[in-house]
PDB file of C-alpha atoms in Angstrom:
ATOM      1  CA  MET A  46      -1.657 200.772 -42.120  1.00  0.00           C
ATOM      2  CA  LYS A  47      -1.413 198.424 -44.335  1.00  0.00           C
ATOM      3  CA  LYS A  48      -5.073 197.681 -45.963  1.00  0.00           C
ATOM      4  CA  ASN A  49      -4.683 194.084 -45.923  1.00  0.00           C
ATOM      5  CA  ILE A  50      -4.328 193.813 -42.171  1.00  0.00           C
ATOM      6  CA  ARG A  51      -7.693 194.932 -40.606  1.00  0.00           C
ATOM      7  CA  TRP A  52      -8.019 195.123 -36.830  1.00  0.00           C
ATOM      8  CA  ARG A  53     -11.354 193.422 -35.536  1.00  0.00           C
ATOM      9  CA  ILE A  54     -12.910 193.343 -32.033  1.00  0.00           C
ATOM     10  CA  GLY A  55     -13.811 190.018 -30.284  1.00  0.00           C
ATOM     11  CA  MET A  56     -16.021 190.126 -27.003  1.00  0.00           C
ATOM     12  CA  PHE A  57     -17.173 187.523 -24.389  1.00  0.00           C
ATOM     13  CA  PRO A  58     -18.972 187.252 -21.145  1.00  0.00           C
ATOM     14  CA  SER A  59     -16.789 185.940 -18.267  1.00  0.00           C
ATOM     15  CA  ALA A  60     -16.051 186.759 -14.624  1.00  0.00           C
ATOM     16  CA  ARG A  61     -12.504 185.818 -15.096  1.00  0.00           C
ATOM     17  CA  GLN A  62     -10.110 188.533 -16.241  1.00  0.00           C
ATOM     18  CA  GLN A  63      -7.969 186.158 -18.651  1.00  0.00           C
ATOM     19  CA  ALA A  64      -7.700 185.532 -22.245  1.00  0.00           C
ATOM     20  CA  VAL A  65     -10.479 183.288 -23.357  1.00  0.00           C
ATOM     21  CA  VAL A  66     -10.439 184.214 -26.752  1.00  0.00           C
ATOM     22  CA  SER A  67     -11.601 181.011 -28.331  1.00  0.00           C
ATOM     23  CA  GLU A  68     -14.991 181.684 -26.959  1.00  0.00           C
ATOM     24  CA  ALA A  69     -15.385 185.187 -28.369  1.00  0.00           C
ATOM     25  CA  MET A  70     -17.996 186.717 -30.660  1.00  0.00           C
ATOM     26  CA  VAL A  71     -16.353 188.804 -33.149  1.00  0.00           C
ATOM     27  CA  LEU A  72     -17.327 192.665 -34.464  1.00  0.00           C
ATOM     28  CA  GLN A  73     -16.140 192.604 -38.427  1.00  0.00           C
ATOM     29  CA  PRO A  74     -15.511 195.826 -39.886  1.00  0.00           C
ATOM     30  CA  PRO A  75     -16.662 196.605 -43.316  1.00  0.00           C
ATOM     31  CA  LYS A  76     -14.362 196.921 -46.359  1.00  0.00           C
ATOM     32  CA  GLY A  77     -12.085 199.762 -46.072  1.00  0.00           C
ATOM     33  CA  ARG A  78     -11.887 199.798 -42.350  1.00  0.00           C
ATOM     34  CA  PHE A  79     -10.737 198.797 -39.294  1.00  0.00           C
ATOM     35  CA  PHE A  80     -12.178 198.500 -35.626  1.00  0.00           C
ATOM     36  CA  ALA A  81      -9.554 198.612 -32.665  1.00  0.00           C
ATOM     37  CA  ASP A  82      -9.067 199.532 -28.966  1.00  0.00           C
ATOM     38  CA  PRO A  83     -12.208 198.515 -27.612  1.00  0.00           C
ATOM     39  CA  PHE A  84     -13.248 199.528 -24.383  1.00  0.00           C
ATOM     40  CA  VAL A  85     -16.296 198.281 -22.965  1.00  0.00           C
ATOM     41  CA  TYR A  86     -18.662 200.523 -20.595  1.00  0.00           C
ATOM     42  CA  MET A  87     -21.878 199.092 -18.495  1.00  0.00           C
ATOM     43  CA  ARG A  88     -24.753 201.365 -18.344  1.00  0.00           C
ATOM     44  CA  ASP A  89     -28.261 199.972 -17.046  1.00  0.00           C
ATOM     45  CA  GLN A  90     -26.484 196.401 -16.959  1.00  0.00           C
ATOM     46  CA  LYS A  91     -26.064 196.901 -20.745  1.00  0.00           C
ATOM     47  CA  PRO A  92     -22.646 196.480 -22.088  1.00  0.00           C
ATOM     48  CA  TYR A  93     -21.510 199.502 -24.688  1.00  0.00           C
ATOM     49  CA  ILE A  94     -18.323 198.995 -26.665  1.00  0.00           C
ATOM     50  CA  PHE A  95     -16.507 202.353 -27.382  1.00  0.00           C
ATOM     51  CA  PHE A  96     -13.417 201.556 -30.150  1.00  0.00           C
ATOM     52  CA  GLU A  97     -11.424 203.038 -32.760  1.00  0.00           C
ATOM     53  CA  ASP A  98     -13.177 203.372 -36.159  1.00  0.00           C
ATOM     54  CA  TYR A  99     -10.378 203.448 -38.798  1.00  0.00           C
ATOM     55  CA  ASP A 100     -10.959 204.727 -42.306  1.00  0.00           C
ATOM     56  CA  PHE A 101      -8.227 203.751 -44.743  1.00  0.00           C
ATOM     57  CA  ASN A 102      -9.351 206.333 -47.243  1.00  0.00           C
ATOM     58  CA  SER A 103      -9.300 209.382 -45.141  1.00  0.00           C
ATOM     59  CA  ARG A 104      -6.439 207.896 -42.849  1.00  0.00           C
ATOM     60  CA  LYS A 105      -8.219 209.013 -39.741  1.00  0.00           C
ATOM     61  CA  GLY A 106      -9.905 207.182 -37.089  1.00  0.00           C
ATOM     62  CA  THR A 107     -13.071 208.037 -35.130  1.00  0.00           C
ATOM     63  CA  ILE A 108     -14.704 206.709 -31.915  1.00  0.00           C
ATOM     64  CA  SER A 109     -17.887 204.526 -32.627  1.00  0.00           C
ATOM     65  CA  VAL A 110     -20.136 202.930 -30.310  1.00  0.00           C
ATOM     66  CA  ALA A 111     -21.497 199.220 -30.062  1.00  0.00           C
ATOM     67  CA  THR A 112     -23.954 197.082 -27.946  1.00  0.00           C
ATOM     68  CA  TYR A 113     -23.695 193.337 -27.419  1.00  0.00           C
ATOM     69  CA  SER A 114     -26.830 191.156 -26.369  1.00  0.00           C
ATOM     70  CA  ASP A 115     -27.503 187.316 -26.820  1.00  0.00           C
ATOM     71  CA  GLY A 116     -24.039 186.722 -29.046  1.00  0.00           C
ATOM     72  CA  ASP A 117     -24.566 189.817 -31.154  1.00  0.00           C
ATOM     73  CA  PHE A 118     -23.070 193.190 -31.725  1.00  0.00           C
ATOM     74  CA  ARG A 119     -25.375 196.095 -32.655  1.00  0.00           C
ATOM     75  CA  LEU A 120     -23.639 199.032 -34.116  1.00  0.00           C
ATOM     76  CA  ILE A 121     -25.276 202.474 -32.550  1.00  0.00           C
ATOM     77  CA  GLY A 122     -23.267 204.774 -34.465  1.00  0.00           C
ATOM     78  CA  THR A 123     -20.530 207.576 -34.020  1.00  0.00           C
ATOM     79  CA  ALA A 124     -19.509 209.192 -30.522  1.00  0.00           C
ATOM     80  CA  LEU A 125     -16.812 211.617 -31.682  1.00  0.00           C
ATOM     81  CA  ASN A 126     -15.198 212.731 -34.941  1.00  0.00           C
ATOM     82  CA  LEU A 127     -12.897 215.592 -35.129  1.00  0.00           C
ATOM     83  CA  PRO A 128     -10.532 216.853 -37.853  1.00  0.00           C
ATOM     84  CA  TYR A 129      -7.797 214.996 -36.188  1.00  0.00           C
ATOM     85  CA  HIS A 130      -7.020 211.229 -35.610  1.00  0.00           C
ATOM     86  CA  LEU A 131      -8.761 209.540 -32.611  1.00  0.00           C
ATOM     87  CA  SER A 132      -8.460 206.119 -30.680  1.00  0.00           C
ATOM     88  CA  PHE A 133      -8.091 204.792 -27.562  1.00  0.00           C
ATOM     89  CA  PRO A 134     -11.382 205.803 -26.131  1.00  0.00           C
ATOM     90  CA  TYR A 135     -10.871 205.293 -22.354  1.00  0.00           C
ATOM     91  CA  ILE A 136     -14.058 206.041 -20.431  1.00  0.00           C
ATOM     92  CA  PHE A 137     -14.623 206.382 -16.719  1.00  0.00           C
ATOM     93  CA  GLU A 138     -17.180 208.014 -14.388  1.00  0.00           C
ATOM     94  CA  TYR A 139     -16.515 211.017 -11.697  1.00  0.00           C
ATOM     95  CA  GLU A 140     -19.090 212.742  -9.475  1.00  0.00           C
ATOM     96  CA  GLY A 141     -21.939 211.068 -11.549  1.00  0.00           C
ATOM     97  CA  THR A 142     -20.698 212.056 -15.186  1.00  0.00           C
ATOM     98  CA  THR A 143     -19.268 209.890 -17.707  1.00  0.00           C
ATOM     99  CA  TYR A 144     -15.948 211.298 -18.983  1.00  0.00           C
ATOM    100  CA  MET A 145     -13.878 209.992 -22.347  1.00  0.00           C
ATOM    101  CA  VAL A 146      -9.996 210.714 -22.757  1.00  0.00           C
ATOM    102  CA  PRO A 147      -9.611 209.448 -26.335  1.00  0.00           C
ATOM    103  CA  GLU A 148      -6.096 209.471 -27.899  1.00  0.00           C
ATOM    104  CA  THR A 149      -5.661 213.057 -29.372  1.00  0.00           C
ATOM    105  CA  CYS A 150      -1.986 212.973 -30.288  1.00  0.00           C
ATOM    106  CA  GLY A 151      -2.798 214.321 -33.665  1.00  0.00           C
ATOM    107  CA  ASN A 152      -3.920 217.372 -31.994  1.00  0.00           C
ATOM    108  CA  ARG A 153      -0.925 217.613 -29.486  1.00  0.00           C
ATOM    109  CA  SER A 154      -3.003 217.328 -26.559  1.00  0.00           C
ATOM    110  CA  ILE A 155      -4.725 215.227 -23.899  1.00  0.00           C
ATOM    111  CA  GLU A 156      -8.343 216.103 -23.845  1.00  0.00           C
ATOM    112  CA  LEU A 157     -11.129 214.887 -21.527  1.00  0.00           C
ATOM    113  CA  TRP A 158     -14.605 214.814 -23.144  1.00  0.00           C
ATOM    114  CA  LYS A 159     -17.994 214.671 -20.931  1.00  0.00           C
ATOM    115  CA  CYS A 160     -20.752 212.936 -22.195  1.00  0.00           C
ATOM    116  CA  THR A 161     -24.021 215.254 -22.552  1.00  0.00           C
ATOM    117  CA  ASP A 162     -26.267 212.263 -23.881  1.00  0.00           C
ATOM    118  CA  PHE A 163     -25.140 208.524 -23.710  1.00  0.00           C
ATOM    119  CA  PRO A 164     -23.726 207.339 -25.704  1.00  0.00           C
ATOM    120  CA  LEU A 165     -23.394 209.500 -28.772  1.00  0.00           C
ATOM    121  CA  ARG A 166     -22.955 213.007 -27.791  1.00  0.00           C
ATOM    122  CA  TRP A 167     -19.813 214.639 -26.101  1.00  0.00           C
ATOM    123  CA  GLU A 168     -18.498 217.810 -25.469  1.00  0.00           C
ATOM    124  CA  LEU A 169     -15.301 219.089 -24.644  1.00  0.00           C
ATOM    125  CA  ASP A 170     -14.617 219.398 -21.349  1.00  0.00           C
ATOM    126  CA  MET A 171     -11.140 220.737 -20.845  1.00  0.00           C
ATOM    127  CA  THR A 172      -7.964 220.020 -22.001  1.00  0.00           C
ATOM    128  CA  LEU A 173      -5.658 218.403 -19.508  1.00  0.00           C
ATOM    129  CA  MET A 174      -2.221 219.050 -21.313  1.00  0.00           C
ATOM    130  CA  THR A 175      -1.034 220.680 -24.225  1.00  0.00           C
ATOM    131  CA  ASN A 176       1.999 220.586 -26.764  1.00  0.00           C
ATOM    132  CA  ILE A 177       2.465 217.101 -26.167  1.00  0.00           C
ATOM    133  CA  SER A 178       3.073 213.795 -28.226  1.00  0.00           C
ATOM    134  CA  ALA A 179       0.947 211.164 -25.927  1.00  0.00           C
ATOM    135  CA  VAL A 180      -0.883 208.393 -26.416  1.00  0.00           C
ATOM    136  CA  ASP A 181      -3.114 205.688 -24.914  1.00  0.00           C
ATOM    137  CA  THR A 182      -3.975 207.865 -21.892  1.00  0.00           C
ATOM    138  CA  ILE A 183      -5.496 206.255 -18.864  1.00  0.00           C
ATOM    139  CA  ILE A 184      -6.991 207.748 -15.969  1.00  0.00           C
ATOM    140  CA  PHE A 185      -8.252 206.113 -12.338  1.00  0.00           C
ATOM    141  CA  LYS A 186      -8.427 206.670  -9.123  1.00  0.00           C
ATOM    142  CA  HIS A 187      -6.124 204.765  -6.650  1.00  0.00           C
ATOM    143  CA  GLY A 188      -5.334 205.596  -2.861  1.00  0.00           C
ATOM    144  CA  GLU A 189      -6.055 209.555  -1.961  1.00  0.00           C
ATOM    145  CA  TYR A 190      -4.928 210.307  -6.042  1.00  0.00           C
ATOM    146  CA  TRP A 191      -6.210 210.502  -9.218  1.00  0.00           C
ATOM    147  CA  TRP A 192      -3.547 209.005 -11.710  1.00  0.00           C
ATOM    148  CA  LEU A 193      -2.654 209.777 -15.281  1.00  0.00           C
ATOM    149  CA  LEU A 194      -0.656 206.971 -17.167  1.00  0.00           C
ATOM    150  CA  THR A 195       0.428 208.078 -20.605  1.00  0.00           C
ATOM    151  CA  ASN A 196       3.042 207.080 -23.333  1.00  0.00           C
ATOM    152  CA  ILE A 197       4.912 210.078 -24.080  1.00  0.00           C
ATOM    153  CA  ASP A 198       7.388 209.923 -27.399  1.00  0.00           C
ATOM    154  CA  ARG A 199       9.960 212.813 -26.049  1.00  0.00           C
ATOM    155  CA  THR A 200      11.836 212.666 -29.524  1.00  0.00           C
ATOM    156  CA  ASP A 201       8.530 213.612 -30.936  1.00  0.00           C
ATOM    157  CA  GLY A 202       8.236 211.400 -33.962  1.00  0.00           C
ATOM    158  CA  GLN A 203      10.244 208.449 -33.177  1.00  0.00           C
ATOM    159  CA  SER A 204       8.066 206.031 -30.854  1.00  0.00           C
ATOM    160  CA  HIS A 205       5.508 205.722 -28.249  1.00  0.00           C
ATOM    161  CA  CYS A 206       6.042 202.248 -27.249  1.00  0.00           C
ATOM    162  CA  ASP A 207       9.465 202.820 -25.435  1.00  0.00           C
ATOM    163  CA  GLU A 208       8.517 204.726 -22.184  1.00  0.00           C
ATOM    164  CA  LEU A 209       5.343 205.088 -19.746  1.00  0.00           C
ATOM    165  CA  PHE A 210       4.894 208.313 -17.432  1.00  0.00           C
ATOM    166  CA  ALA A 211       2.608 208.733 -14.622  1.00  0.00           C
ATOM    167  CA  PHE A 212       1.193 212.051 -13.168  1.00  0.00           C
ATOM    168  CA  PHE A 213      -1.060 212.463 -10.393  1.00  0.00           C
ATOM    169  CA  SER A 214      -3.895 215.193  -9.011  1.00  0.00           C
ATOM    170  CA  ASP A 215      -6.432 215.339  -6.708  1.00  0.00           C
ATOM    171  CA  SER A 216      -9.117 215.397  -9.521  1.00  0.00           C
ATOM    172  CA  PRO A 217      -9.209 214.082 -12.769  1.00  0.00           C
ATOM    173  CA  ARG A 218     -10.620 217.522 -14.349  1.00  0.00           C
ATOM    174  CA  SER A 219      -6.925 219.197 -13.781  1.00  0.00           C
ATOM    175  CA  THR A 220      -4.532 220.975 -15.755  1.00  0.00           C
ATOM    176  CA  GLN A 221      -1.920 220.748 -13.137  1.00  0.00           C
ATOM    177  CA  TRP A 222      -1.032 217.229 -12.975  1.00  0.00           C
ATOM    178  CA  THR A 223       2.223 216.732 -10.792  1.00  0.00           C
ATOM    179  CA  PRO A 224       4.889 214.245 -12.672  1.00  0.00           C
ATOM    180  CA  HIS A 225       5.780 210.944 -10.622  1.00  0.00           C
ATOM    181  CA  ALA A 226       9.173 211.199  -8.880  1.00  0.00           C
ATOM    182  CA  CYS A 227      10.299 208.347 -10.976  1.00  0.00           C
ATOM    183  CA  ASN A 228       9.372 209.083 -14.591  1.00  0.00           C
ATOM    184  CA  PRO A 229       9.216 207.431 -16.912  1.00  0.00           C
ATOM    185  CA  ILE A 230       7.718 204.681 -14.642  1.00  0.00           C
ATOM    186  CA  VAL A 231       8.744 201.864 -17.566  1.00  0.00           C
ATOM    187  CA  ARG A 232      11.388 201.827 -19.742  1.00  0.00           C
ATOM    188  CA  ASN A 233      10.617 198.955 -21.818  1.00  0.00           C
ATOM    189  CA  PRO A 234       9.859 198.937 -25.395  1.00  0.00           C
ATOM    190  CA  MET A 235       8.297 195.396 -24.992  1.00  0.00           C
ATOM    191  CA  ARG A 236       6.165 196.660 -21.957  1.00  0.00           C
ATOM    192  CA  ALA A 237       5.684 200.293 -21.834  1.00  0.00           C
ATOM    193  CA  ARG A 238       2.760 200.964 -24.062  1.00  0.00           C
ATOM    194  CA  ASN A 239      -0.969 200.927 -22.429  1.00  0.00           C
ATOM    195  CA  ALA A 240      -3.010 198.084 -23.840  1.00  0.00           C
ATOM    196  CA  GLY A 241      -5.766 198.676 -21.582  1.00  0.00           C
ATOM    197  CA  ILE A 242      -6.809 198.421 -17.835  1.00  0.00           C
ATOM    198  CA  VAL A 243      -8.807 196.148 -15.489  1.00  0.00           C
ATOM    199  CA  VAL A 244      -9.784 197.926 -12.255  1.00  0.00           C
ATOM    200  CA  THR A 245     -11.573 195.378  -9.584  1.00  0.00           C
ATOM    201  CA  PRO A 246     -14.089 196.538  -6.987  1.00  0.00           C
ATOM    202  CA  GLY A 247     -11.307 195.587  -4.438  1.00  0.00           C
ATOM    203  CA  GLY A 248      -9.051 198.179  -5.718  1.00  0.00           C
ATOM    204  CA  GLU A 249      -6.525 196.043  -7.748  1.00  0.00           C
ATOM    205  CA  VAL A 250      -5.406 197.426 -10.955  1.00  0.00           C
ATOM    206  CA  ILE A 251      -4.435 195.373 -13.764  1.00  0.00           C
ATOM    207  CA  ARG A 252      -2.319 197.373 -16.137  1.00  0.00           C
ATOM    208  CA  CYS A 253      -2.629 196.016 -19.552  1.00  0.00           C
ATOM    209  CA  ALA A 254       0.373 196.404 -21.780  1.00  0.00           C
ATOM    210  CA  GLN A 255       1.160 195.831 -25.677  1.00  0.00           C
ATOM    211  CA  TYR A 256       4.045 193.433 -26.109  1.00  0.00           C
ATOM    212  CA  GLN A 257       5.922 194.271 -29.238  1.00  0.00           C
ATOM    213  CA  GLY A 258       7.503 191.406 -31.689  1.00  0.00           C
ATOM    214  CA  PHE A 259      10.398 191.505 -33.563  1.00  0.00           C
ATOM    215  CA  CYS A 260       9.697 193.452 -36.473  1.00  0.00           C
ATOM    216  CA  HIS A 261       5.911 193.292 -35.376  1.00  0.00           C
ATOM    217  CA  TYR A 262       3.699 195.662 -33.730  1.00  0.00           C
ATOM    218  CA  GLY A 263       1.053 195.062 -31.389  1.00  0.00           C
ATOM    219  CA  LYS A 264       2.246 191.242 -31.044  1.00  0.00           C
ATOM    220  CA  GLY A 265       0.283 190.214 -28.054  1.00  0.00           C
ATOM    221  CA  VAL A 266      -0.799 191.733 -24.873  1.00  0.00           C
ATOM    222  CA  SER A 267       0.514 191.301 -21.363  1.00  0.00           C
ATOM    223  CA  LEU A 268      -1.505 191.602 -18.067  1.00  0.00           C
ATOM    224  CA  ASN A 269       0.706 193.450 -15.407  1.00  0.00           C
ATOM    225  CA  ARG A 270      -0.245 193.771 -11.865  1.00  0.00           C
ATOM    226  CA  ILE A 271       0.420 197.027 -10.583  1.00  0.00           C
ATOM    227  CA  GLU A 272       1.628 196.338  -6.764  1.00  0.00           C
ATOM    228  CA  GLU A 273       2.748 200.021  -5.399  1.00  0.00           C
ATOM    229  CA  LEU A 274       1.546 203.225  -6.746  1.00  0.00           C
ATOM    230  CA  THR A 275       2.341 206.394  -4.585  1.00  0.00           C
ATOM    231  CA  PRO A 276       3.922 209.714  -5.803  1.00  0.00           C
ATOM    232  CA  SER A 277       7.609 208.397  -5.135  1.00  0.00           C
ATOM    233  CA  THR A 278       6.933 204.407  -5.824  1.00  0.00           C
ATOM    234  CA  TYR A 279       5.992 202.464  -8.730  1.00  0.00           C
ATOM    235  CA  VAL A 280       6.113 198.549  -8.581  1.00  0.00           C
ATOM    236  CA  GLU A 281       4.285 196.653 -11.095  1.00  0.00           C
ATOM    237  CA  THR A 282       4.544 192.461 -11.504  1.00  0.00           C
ATOM    238  CA  ASP A 283       5.131 191.614 -15.082  1.00  0.00           C
ATOM    239  CA  GLY A 284       2.424 189.321 -16.214  1.00  0.00           C
ATOM    240  CA  GLU A 285       1.585 186.685 -18.754  1.00  0.00           C
ATOM    241  CA  ILE A 286       1.591 187.490 -22.303  1.00  0.00           C
ATOM    242  CA  HIS A 287      -1.220 186.268 -24.498  1.00  0.00           C
ATOM    243  CA  TYR A 288      -1.083 185.916 -27.991  1.00  0.00           C
ATOM    244  CA  ALA A 289      -3.802 185.617 -30.806  1.00  0.00           C
ATOM    245  CA  ASP A 290      -3.045 181.783 -31.169  1.00  0.00           C
ATOM    246  CA  PHE A 291      -6.547 180.951 -31.325  1.00  0.00           C
ATOM    247  CA  LEU A 292      -6.662 182.312 -34.882  1.00  0.00           C
ATOM    248  CA  LYS A 293      -4.027 179.703 -36.073  1.00  0.00           C
ATOM    249  CA  LYS A 294      -2.801 182.304 -38.679  1.00  0.00           C
ATOM    250  CA  ARG A 295       0.629 183.262 -39.764  1.00  0.00           C
ATOM    251  CA  HIS A 296       1.596 186.975 -38.281  1.00  0.00           C
ATOM    252  CA  ALA A 297      -1.813 187.161 -35.928  1.00  0.00           C
ATOM    253  CA  SER A 298      -1.591 190.108 -33.520  1.00  0.00           C
ATOM    254  CA  MET A 299      -3.360 191.150 -30.542  1.00  0.00           C
ATOM    255  CA  HIS A 300      -2.891 194.605 -28.721  1.00  0.00           C
ATOM    256  CA  HIS A 301      -5.477 195.518 -26.498  1.00  0.00           C
ATOM    257  CA  TRP A 302      -7.444 194.126 -23.542  1.00  0.00           C
ATOM    258  CA  HIS A 303     -10.298 195.611 -21.185  1.00  0.00           C
ATOM    259  CA  TYR A 304     -12.559 194.190 -18.715  1.00  0.00           C
ATOM    260  CA  GLN A 305     -15.547 195.481 -17.112  1.00  0.00           C
ATOM    261  CA  GLY A 306     -18.929 194.254 -15.571  1.00  0.00           C
ATOM    262  CA  GLY A 307     -18.485 190.537 -16.508  1.00  0.00           C
ATOM    263  CA  HIS A 308     -17.349 191.488 -20.059  1.00  0.00           C
ATOM    264  CA  THR A 309     -13.908 191.049 -21.725  1.00  0.00           C
ATOM    265  CA  VAL A 310     -12.991 192.757 -25.005  1.00  0.00           C
ATOM    266  CA  PHE A 311      -9.943 192.862 -27.427  1.00  0.00           C
ATOM    267  CA  ASP A 312      -8.793 193.297 -30.309  1.00  0.00           C
ATOM    268  CA  PHE A 313      -6.771 190.969 -32.875  1.00  0.00           C
ATOM    269  CA  ALA A 314      -5.470 191.031 -36.707  1.00  0.00           C
ATOM    270  CA  TYR A 315      -4.343 189.086 -39.433  1.00  0.00           C
ATOM    271  CA  MET A 316      -3.374 189.313 -42.897  1.00  0.00           C
ATOM    272  CA  ASP A 317      -6.595 189.218 -45.136  1.00  0.00           C
TER     273      ASP A 317
END
């Protein structure tokens, strides 16, 4: 985590699920921190942005929340702060309750957190998987099952970018997840790592993936359509790779993308 490379968050209202980054408003982190991995969650027709808030001094991330209105951001506070590093705060609803699956790789677990007082109070609902080195977990309903997509490092310390694994269950609140028959469903260090997701009202699923450049982590984001997802099959169409070209800076990066309720959020970085 080089201190002269700070991730920032961009956001713009759009009915289109595509990169229009030049129109975005930017949430700038204060000195000594960076903001990354944003997810937008609509509540009472208002967008809330949950994101990784990384502190260079503690070398640990927490989950912070901001709102966005009339082109301006407003920081609300910290939603989750634990003894271990947190990032990638993926949020979904189930049976009228709001849940979060933050990255808790530092605790060697995949944890499900339940919101008790939106947006800043959360409690641990259950641990979905233990003794696992997994990052960037996404849970969503597709067909008759709930699906869990995550990037597991089977070498325990080498890389989380190489392989994508899928599991399914009848409920997202389960400790018994059945592995997909084709695991790992993606074996490609350029496209395996999750970078967000878009699930349309019609059921279309776009899996956003990090594109790793040569000696360059998180160079861009590809928007890949999941064409087929069953317990025994997985078909994904590679989408266009989007870069942070709008910055017109050398070594610019973008490694996360999310869309919900007419709002798009992404992160980007460059050397200060």
